[in-house]
Amino acid sequence: MKIAILPGDGIGTEIVAEAVKVLKVLDLKFEMESVLVGGAAYEAHGHPLPEATLKLAKESDAILFGAVGDWKYDKLDRPLRPEQAILGLRKNLGLFANFRPAICYPQLVDASSLKRELVAGLDILIIRELTGDIYFGQPRGRRVSPDGHFLGSEEAFDTMRYSRPEIERIARVAFDAARKRGKRVTSVDKANVLETFQLWKDVVTEIGKEYPDVALDHMYVDNAAMQLVKAPKKFDVVVTGNMFGDILSDAAAMLTGSIGMLPSASLNDKNQGLYEPSHGSAPDIAGKGVANPLATILSAAMMLRFSLNQPEAAERIEKAVDAVLTQGLRTPDIYSEGTTKVGTVEMGNAVVKALK
Ligand code: IPM
Ligand code: MG
């Protein structure tokens, strides 16, 4: 088993180091190789996703990814910006199925910005399509407007598009996942306005007929955003497109107390996967040793379960995370009165200790 370690930028290097520590105490046989990605790779090699990084990712069974990006790269041409690294990995490896579980640990109910009764016991799974939609649709670009009211003005455009097979495969992923848990799927669309999402809704409905044991409902994305903060526990599995999934998963993260708690898995049809926290590189707190490593550590657990076929080891990590929270240890993002504030390394060490 081979794991590619891609720490990236900002807090990425700090949190990935803790997850690697955790993986190392498991006594499992895997090879780990670390390479630069994002802004760090741009600095060293002139490109955010160098050939060697992509090659290592392709050859590995799984990729543990930190985060990429820094405001200082905002002025670079788009193909050279750090974000292109993660988008390029998703596209090149065909990582179309993104799992973002939002679980509110009982120990953290008071860290959420929502009332405790709304989030206590929360366990929802957002499944975001990750290689299509307006993120990747062609054509896109800037030009002089060739028509319409603003003929001759500068304009920019992106293309939202989904094909039937893309919707079919992500729908199946969602229904299969729902079968293993609450047996309910909410498909989020904007079929009242967008052709793309009318097709989405039609295809998800068709695939749903293959799963009579799973209840399917449909929700417009604006309503879904509202329901997520009004009655989040009503959801089980949410399946949606790339763009809506990006937005809704950040909202769902706050239900759990902190985006620093939200792991993710991005899988292709061979179960090869990229595992990353759902949060970004947080340049504002980088280098201060205060970032929460738990989302990355929990992503490593997802990696063991989904790509490396080590469910017991995954469970051990999840129990260790639960234990350190019960001990009252908190990074600043999840701190509340009466708990013990710790830094990134201390939190990682505590998880390692709980594992032993
Ligand atoms: C995410 C991030 C990325 C996305 C960025 C960094 C390109 O926000 O994984 O949610 O938009 O997909
Ligand atoms: Mg996002």
PDB file of N, CA and C and ligand atoms in Angstrom, residues 90 100 128 135 245-247 249-250 259 278-279, ligand 2:
ATOM      1  N   ARG A  90      -8.190  16.262  -8.795  1.00  0.00           N
ATOM      2  CA  ARG A  90      -9.552  15.711  -8.888  1.00  0.00           C
ATOM      3  C   ARG A  90      -9.853  15.279 -10.311  1.00  0.00           C
ATOM      4  N   ARG A 100     -18.472  14.212   2.413  1.00  0.00           N
ATOM      5  CA  ARG A 100     -18.197  15.146   3.502  1.00  0.00           C
ATOM      6  C   ARG A 100     -19.173  14.886   4.649  1.00  0.00           C
ATOM      7  N   ARG A 128     -20.895  15.241  -2.692  1.00  0.00           N
ATOM      8  CA  ARG A 128     -20.750  16.317  -3.670  1.00  0.00           C
ATOM      9  C   ARG A 128     -20.108  15.745  -4.929  1.00  0.00           C
ATOM     10  N   TYR A 135     -17.574  24.174 -12.342  1.00  0.00           N
ATOM     11  CA  TYR A 135     -16.148  24.167 -12.012  1.00  0.00           C
ATOM     12  C   TYR A 135     -15.290  23.800 -13.219  1.00  0.00           C
ATOM     13  N   GLY A 245     -22.521  21.811  -3.708  1.00  0.00           N
ATOM     14  CA  GLY A 245     -21.888  20.995  -2.668  1.00  0.00           C
ATOM     15  C   GLY A 245     -20.762  21.733  -1.975  1.00  0.00           C
ATOM     16  N   ASP A 246     -20.055  22.536  -2.716  1.00  0.00           N
ATOM     17  CA  ASP A 246     -18.978  23.345  -2.130  1.00  0.00           C
ATOM     18  C   ASP A 246     -19.559  24.255  -1.051  1.00  0.00           C
ATOM     19  N   ILE A 247     -20.644  24.922  -1.403  1.00  0.00           N
ATOM     20  CA  ILE A 247     -21.235  25.913  -0.502  1.00  0.00           C
ATOM     21  C   ILE A 247     -21.927  25.240   0.685  1.00  0.00           C
ATOM     22  N   SER A 249     -21.475  22.336   1.963  1.00  0.00           N
ATOM     23  CA  SER A 249     -20.621  21.602   2.907  1.00  0.00           C
ATOM     24  C   SER A 249     -19.917  22.549   3.873  1.00  0.00           C
ATOM     25  N   ASP A 250     -19.632  23.760   3.465  1.00  0.00           N
ATOM     26  CA  ASP A 250     -19.090  24.725   4.435  1.00  0.00           C
ATOM     27  C   ASP A 250     -20.143  25.081   5.483  1.00  0.00           C
ATOM     28  N   ILE A 259     -15.166  23.983  11.230  1.00  0.00           N
ATOM     29  CA  ILE A 259     -14.758  23.344   9.980  1.00  0.00           C
ATOM     30  C   ILE A 259     -13.481  22.537  10.209  1.00  0.00           C
ATOM     31  N   SER A 278     -11.902  19.421   5.038  1.00  0.00           N
ATOM     32  CA  SER A 278     -12.735  20.246   4.150  1.00  0.00           C
ATOM     33  C   SER A 278     -12.359  21.720   4.198  1.00  0.00           C
ATOM     34  N   HIS A 279     -11.469  22.066   5.113  1.00  0.00           N
ATOM     35  CA  HIS A 279     -11.124  23.480   5.237  1.00  0.00           C
ATOM     36  C   HIS A 279      -9.914  23.838   4.367  1.00  0.00           C
TER      37      HIS A 279
HETATM   38 MG    MG B   2     -15.076  24.688  -0.361  1.00  0.00          MG
END
